[in-house]
Amino acid sequence: MPSVPRPFPAPADLLGESLHLLRLTGTLYCRAELTAPWGVDVPTLDGSMALLVVTAGHCLLEVDGAEPRLLRQGSLTLIPHGTPHRLRSDPGADVEPLFDIPVEQVSECYEIMRHGGGGDLTHATYGVVRFDHVAAQRLVAQLPEVLHIDAWDEDAANWLNSTLQLISREALTLRPGGETVITRLADILVVQAIRSWLDSAPEANRGWLAALRDEQVGQALALLHRAPERQWSVASLAREVGMSRSAFSARFTDLVGESAMRYLAHWRMQLARMHLRRTSEPLSVVARRFGYQSEAAFCRAFKRAFGVPPGNVRQSADEVILTARGWDGASAR
């Protein structure tokens, strides 16, 4: 007898779905040509991830509370939570605030920085990126303060080096379409770095990530993610995954860190906010899309979650771009 296909992904697939949703938006890339001595002080980048690829030379990375780290040519470093940090040519080099250093603005999302005292040269590509989808934000929230990759096995090293060489070549020449190539390659590097961390870090087996891998709680999360508009209850979720109501409720809360109904409410609100920013659908339609019986109930829940009514978050596409750098157009440099 042929097997019946599962209507929802197996728990092991949910992590892959989250990785699939790691699509970088609001990106700004900088090609840096730095000559020793030099130093750059990068402020907090709220809601953003910093990406640094050293394509020639080396530099020191300093993050408060951690030992300075030497970043060599061919290394990839992520600072997932926009933590303030400093980059220097050597320990004694003075640093200048990032936004005080002149740049050549090539386009809206690509710039070239030439900075330093004229000594040994370091080439780097630095990116500031954001993630829109709530699943991607959940995954990124689990990552450490700094994620550094420079010791891959031979096959992975060949793959990484090839990708870094492509980024370096595009950054140095900036041919037509080069920005698009760099952005797509950076997407790949970010996902590959996170996959490497997921495969090896003990922290990847805790919290929401552990819940995704759990046979029953993972299936419940799949149900909520795939059909947030359904009128779920703890009892209906428990029934779907073959557990008693009390056992399911306790296990879900223990792994995820909040109750199933609270998780669903948060998930709906995050999806709704993302949807409002992308579409002009009437609020009544958006309310039904995310499981609310009336526009008034949706508006009350939204204001309770975010402190503003849903109409306030509607933005045009050009208002969303480059907020990672603290730019609003008028304040840029």
Coordinates of C-alpha atoms in Angstrom, one line a residue:
M1 CA 0.0 0.0 0.0
P2 CA 1.5 3.4 -0.9
S3 CA 2.4 5.6 2.0
V4 CA 0.2 8.7 2.7
P5 CA 2.3 11.9 2.4
R6 CA 2.6 13.9 5.6
P7 CA 0.7 17.2 5.4
F8 CA 3.4 19.0 7.5
P9 CA 7.2 18.7 7.5
A10 CA 8.9 16.2 9.8
P11 CA 10.6 18.0 12.7
A12 CA 14.1 17.5 11.1
D13 CA 12.9 19.5 8.1
L14 CA 11.7 22.5 10.2
L15 CA 15.3 23.7 10.7
G16 CA 15.8 23.5 7.0
E17 CA 12.7 25.6 6.4
S18 CA 14.0 28.2 8.8
L19 CA 17.3 28.3 7.0
H20 CA 15.4 28.7 3.7
L21 CA 13.8 31.8 5.2
L22 CA 17.2 33.4 6.0
R23 CA 16.9 35.9 3.1
L24 CA 18.9 39.0 3.6
T25 CA 17.1 42.3 3.2
G26 CA 18.0 45.9 3.8
T27 CA 21.5 45.2 3.0
L28 CA 24.5 47.6 2.8
Y29 CA 27.9 46.4 1.6
C30 CA 31.2 48.2 1.9
R31 CA 34.4 47.3 0.2
A32 CA 37.2 48.4 2.5
E33 CA 40.7 49.2 1.5
L34 CA 42.6 49.7 4.8
T35 CA 46.3 50.6 5.2
A36 CA 48.1 50.3 8.5
P37 CA 47.7 51.8 11.0
W38 CA 43.9 52.0 11.0
G39 CA 41.0 51.3 13.3
V40 CA 37.2 51.5 12.9
D41 CA 34.7 51.7 15.8
V42 CA 31.4 50.2 14.8
P43 CA 28.4 51.2 16.9
T44 CA 25.4 49.1 17.9
L45 CA 23.5 48.0 14.7
D46 CA 20.0 47.4 16.1
G47 CA 18.1 44.5 14.5
S48 CA 20.9 43.8 12.1
M49 CA 23.7 41.3 11.5
A50 CA 27.3 42.3 10.6
L51 CA 29.2 40.2 8.1
L52 CA 32.9 40.5 7.6
V53 CA 35.0 38.7 5.0
V54 CA 38.8 39.4 5.0
T55 CA 40.0 39.0 1.4
A56 CA 43.6 40.2 1.8
G57 CA 45.8 40.9 4.9
H58 CA 44.4 40.6 8.4
C59 CA 42.8 42.6 11.2
L60 CA 41.9 42.4 14.9
L61 CA 38.3 42.1 16.0
E62 CA 37.4 43.4 19.5
V63 CA 34.1 42.9 21.2
D64 CA 33.5 44.0 24.8
G65 CA 33.8 41.0 27.2
A66 CA 35.8 38.8 24.8
E67 CA 39.5 38.4 23.9
P68 CA 40.6 40.2 20.7
R69 CA 40.5 37.8 17.8
L70 CA 42.9 37.8 14.8
L71 CA 41.0 37.6 11.5
R72 CA 43.1 36.3 8.7
Q73 CA 42.7 36.3 5.0
G74 CA 40.0 33.9 3.9
S75 CA 38.1 34.2 7.2
L76 CA 34.3 34.8 7.6
T77 CA 32.9 36.4 10.7
L78 CA 29.3 37.1 11.7
I79 CA 28.2 39.4 14.5
P80 CA 24.6 38.3 14.6
H81 CA 23.1 40.7 17.0
G82 CA 24.6 44.0 15.8
T83 CA 26.9 44.1 18.9
P84 CA 29.2 47.1 19.0
H85 CA 32.8 46.2 18.0
R86 CA 36.1 47.5 16.8
L87 CA 38.4 46.5 14.0
R88 CA 42.1 47.4 14.0
S89 CA 45.2 46.8 12.0
D90 CA 47.1 46.1 15.3
P91 CA 46.5 46.4 19.1
G92 CA 47.8 50.0 19.3
A93 CA 46.0 51.5 16.4
D94 CA 43.6 54.3 17.1
V95 CA 40.0 53.8 16.1
E96 CA 37.6 56.3 14.4
P97 CA 33.9 56.1 14.6
L98 CA 32.5 54.3 11.5
F99 CA 30.2 57.1 10.4
D100 CA 33.0 59.7 10.6
I101 CA 35.1 57.9 7.9
P102 CA 34.4 59.2 4.4
V103 CA 33.3 56.7 1.8
E104 CA 32.7 56.7 -1.9
Q105 CA 29.0 56.0 -2.4
V106 CA 28.7 53.7 -5.5
S107 CA 25.0 53.1 -5.1
E108 CA 22.2 53.1 -2.6
C109 CA 23.5 49.8 -1.0
Y110 CA 27.2 49.7 -2.0
E111 CA 30.1 51.9 -0.9
I112 CA 33.9 51.9 -0.9
M113 CA 36.0 52.9 2.1
R114 CA 39.7 53.9 1.8
H115 CA 41.2 54.5 5.2
G116 CA 44.4 54.3 7.1
G117 CA 48.0 55.5 7.3
G118 CA 49.5 54.1 4.1
G119 CA 51.2 50.9 5.5
D120 CA 50.3 47.2 5.0
L121 CA 47.1 46.7 3.1
T122 CA 44.0 44.9 4.2
H123 CA 41.1 44.3 1.9
A124 CA 37.7 43.4 3.5
T125 CA 34.1 43.2 2.5
Y126 CA 31.8 44.3 5.3
G127 CA 28.0 43.9 5.2
V128 CA 25.1 45.0 7.4
V129 CA 22.1 42.8 6.8
R130 CA 18.6 42.2 8.1
F131 CA 16.1 39.3 8.2
D132 CA 12.4 39.9 7.7
H133 CA 10.8 36.6 8.4
V134 CA 9.9 35.8 12.0
A135 CA 11.4 32.2 11.6
A136 CA 14.7 33.7 10.5
Q137 CA 14.7 36.2 13.4
R138 CA 14.0 33.3 15.9
L139 CA 16.9 31.4 14.5
V140 CA 19.3 34.3 14.5
A141 CA 18.3 35.1 18.1
Q142 CA 19.8 31.8 19.1
L143 CA 23.3 32.5 17.7
P144 CA 26.3 33.6 19.8
E145 CA 27.7 37.1 19.9
V146 CA 30.4 36.3 17.4
L147 CA 30.4 33.4 14.9
H148 CA 33.8 32.9 13.3
I149 CA 34.7 30.5 10.5
D150 CA 38.3 29.8 9.4
A151 CA 39.0 26.2 10.1
W152 CA 36.9 24.1 7.8
D153 CA 37.7 20.6 6.6
E154 CA 39.4 20.3 3.2
D155 CA 36.3 20.0 1.1
A156 CA 34.5 22.9 2.9
A157 CA 37.6 25.0 2.8
N158 CA 37.8 24.6 -1.0
W159 CA 34.1 25.6 -1.3
L160 CA 34.6 28.6 1.1
N161 CA 37.7 29.8 -0.6
S162 CA 36.1 29.6 -4.0
T163 CA 33.1 31.7 -2.7
L164 CA 35.4 34.2 -1.0
Q165 CA 37.5 34.5 -4.2
L166 CA 34.3 35.3 -6.2
I167 CA 33.3 38.0 -3.6
S168 CA 36.9 39.4 -3.7
R169 CA 36.9 39.6 -7.5
E170 CA 33.5 41.2 -7.7
A171 CA 34.4 43.7 -4.9
L172 CA 37.7 44.7 -6.6
T173 CA 36.2 45.2 -10.1
L174 CA 32.6 46.0 -9.4
R175 CA 31.4 45.2 -12.9
P176 CA 27.8 45.6 -13.9
G177 CA 25.7 43.4 -11.7
G178 CA 28.5 43.0 -9.2
E179 CA 26.4 44.2 -6.3
T180 CA 23.8 41.5 -7.0
V181 CA 26.5 38.8 -7.2
I182 CA 28.0 39.9 -3.9
T183 CA 24.7 40.0 -2.2
R184 CA 23.7 36.5 -3.3
L185 CA 27.1 35.1 -2.4
A186 CA 26.9 36.7 1.0
D187 CA 23.5 35.0 1.5
I188 CA 25.1 31.7 0.9
L189 CA 28.0 32.4 3.2
V190 CA 25.7 33.4 6.1
V191 CA 23.6 30.3 5.7
Q192 CA 26.7 28.1 5.4
A193 CA 28.2 29.6 8.5
I194 CA 25.0 29.1 10.5
R195 CA 24.8 25.5 9.3
S196 CA 28.3 24.9 10.5
W197 CA 27.4 26.3 13.9
L198 CA 24.2 24.2 14.1
D199 CA 26.3 21.0 13.4
S200 CA 28.9 21.6 16.1
A201 CA 27.7 24.0 18.8
P202 CA 26.2 22.5 22.0
E203 CA 23.9 25.7 22.3
A204 CA 22.2 24.6 19.0
N205 CA 20.5 21.8 21.0
R206 CA 18.7 24.1 23.4
G207 CA 15.5 26.3 23.4
W208 CA 13.6 26.9 20.2
L209 CA 16.2 25.0 18.1
A210 CA 15.8 21.9 20.2
A211 CA 12.0 22.3 20.0
L212 CA 12.2 22.2 16.2
R213 CA 14.0 18.9 16.4
D214 CA 11.6 17.3 18.9
E215 CA 9.3 14.8 17.3
Q216 CA 6.1 16.0 18.9
V217 CA 6.7 19.6 19.7
G218 CA 8.4 20.0 16.4
Q219 CA 5.3 18.7 14.7
A220 CA 3.1 21.2 16.7
L221 CA 5.4 24.0 15.7
A222 CA 5.0 23.0 12.0
L223 CA 1.2 23.1 12.4
L224 CA 1.3 26.6 13.9
H225 CA 3.8 27.9 11.3
R226 CA 1.9 26.5 8.4
A227 CA -1.6 27.4 9.4
P228 CA -1.5 30.3 11.9
E229 CA -5.0 31.3 10.9
R230 CA -6.6 28.1 12.3
Q231 CA -8.4 28.3 15.6
W232 CA -5.8 26.2 17.5
S233 CA -6.1 25.2 21.1
V234 CA -3.8 23.3 23.4
A235 CA -6.2 20.4 23.2
S236 CA -6.3 20.3 19.4
L237 CA -2.6 20.6 19.1
A238 CA -2.1 17.8 21.6
R239 CA -4.5 15.6 19.7
E240 CA -2.7 16.2 16.4
V241 CA 0.7 15.1 17.8
G242 CA -0.7 12.2 19.8
M243 CA -0.1 13.5 23.4
S244 CA -2.3 14.2 26.4
R245 CA -3.2 17.9 26.8
S246 CA -1.2 18.3 30.1
A247 CA 1.9 16.4 28.9
F248 CA 1.9 18.4 25.6
S249 CA 1.5 21.7 27.4
A250 CA 4.3 21.0 29.8
R251 CA 6.7 19.8 27.1
F252 CA 6.0 22.7 24.8
T253 CA 6.6 25.3 27.5
D254 CA 9.7 23.5 28.7
L255 CA 11.3 23.4 25.3
V256 CA 10.1 26.7 23.7
G257 CA 10.1 28.8 26.8
E258 CA 6.5 29.9 26.5
S259 CA 3.1 28.3 26.2
A260 CA 1.7 27.2 22.9
M261 CA -1.0 29.8 22.8
R262 CA 1.4 32.6 23.7
Y263 CA 3.8 31.4 21.0
L264 CA 0.9 31.3 18.5
A265 CA -0.1 34.9 19.4
H266 CA 3.5 36.2 19.0
W267 CA 3.9 34.3 15.7
R268 CA 0.7 35.7 14.3
M269 CA 1.7 39.2 15.3
Q270 CA 5.2 39.0 13.8
L271 CA 3.8 37.6 10.5
A272 CA 1.1 40.3 10.4
R273 CA 3.6 43.1 10.9
M274 CA 5.7 41.7 8.1
H275 CA 2.7 41.3 5.9
L276 CA 1.5 44.9 6.6
R277 CA 4.8 46.3 5.5
R278 CA 4.7 44.4 2.2
T279 CA 1.1 44.8 1.1
S280 CA -1.8 47.2 1.0
E281 CA -4.4 44.7 1.9
P282 CA -7.3 46.1 4.0
L283 CA -6.9 45.4 7.7
S284 CA -10.1 43.3 7.7
V285 CA -8.4 40.9 5.2
V286 CA -5.2 40.9 7.2
A287 CA -7.1 40.1 10.4
R288 CA -8.7 37.0 8.9
R289 CA -5.5 35.9 7.3
F290 CA -3.9 35.6 10.7
G291 CA -6.8 34.1 12.6
Y292 CA -8.7 37.0 14.0
Q293 CA -12.5 37.1 13.7
S294 CA -12.8 40.8 13.4
E295 CA -10.7 43.8 12.5
A296 CA -11.2 45.3 15.9
A297 CA -9.9 42.2 17.7
F298 CA -6.8 42.2 15.4
C299 CA -6.1 45.9 16.0
R300 CA -6.4 45.5 19.8
A301 CA -4.0 42.5 19.7
F302 CA -1.6 44.3 17.4
K303 CA -1.4 47.5 19.6
R304 CA -1.0 45.3 22.7
A305 CA 2.0 43.6 21.1
F306 CA 3.7 46.6 19.5
G307 CA 2.4 49.7 21.2
V308 CA 1.0 51.2 17.9
P309 CA -2.0 50.4 15.7
P310 CA -1.4 48.3 12.6
G311 CA -1.9 51.2 10.2
N312 CA 1.3 52.9 11.6
V313 CA 3.6 50.2 10.4
R314 CA 2.7 50.4 6.7
Q315 CA 5.8 51.6 4.9
S316 CA 6.9 52.1 1.3
A317 CA 9.7 49.9 0.1
D318 CA 12.2 52.7 0.1
E319 CA 11.5 53.5 3.8
V320 CA 12.5 50.0 4.8
I321 CA 15.9 50.0 3.0
L322 CA 19.2 50.7 4.9
T323 CA 17.7 51.2 8.3
A324 CA 20.4 48.8 9.5
R325 CA 22.9 51.5 9.2
G326 CA 20.8 54.1 11.0
W327 CA 20.1 55.9 7.7
D328 CA 16.8 57.4 7.0
G329 CA 17.9 59.3 3.9
A330 CA 18.3 62.7 5.5
S331 CA 20.6 61.5 8.2
A332 CA 23.0 59.6 5.9
R333 CA 26.5 60.9 6.7

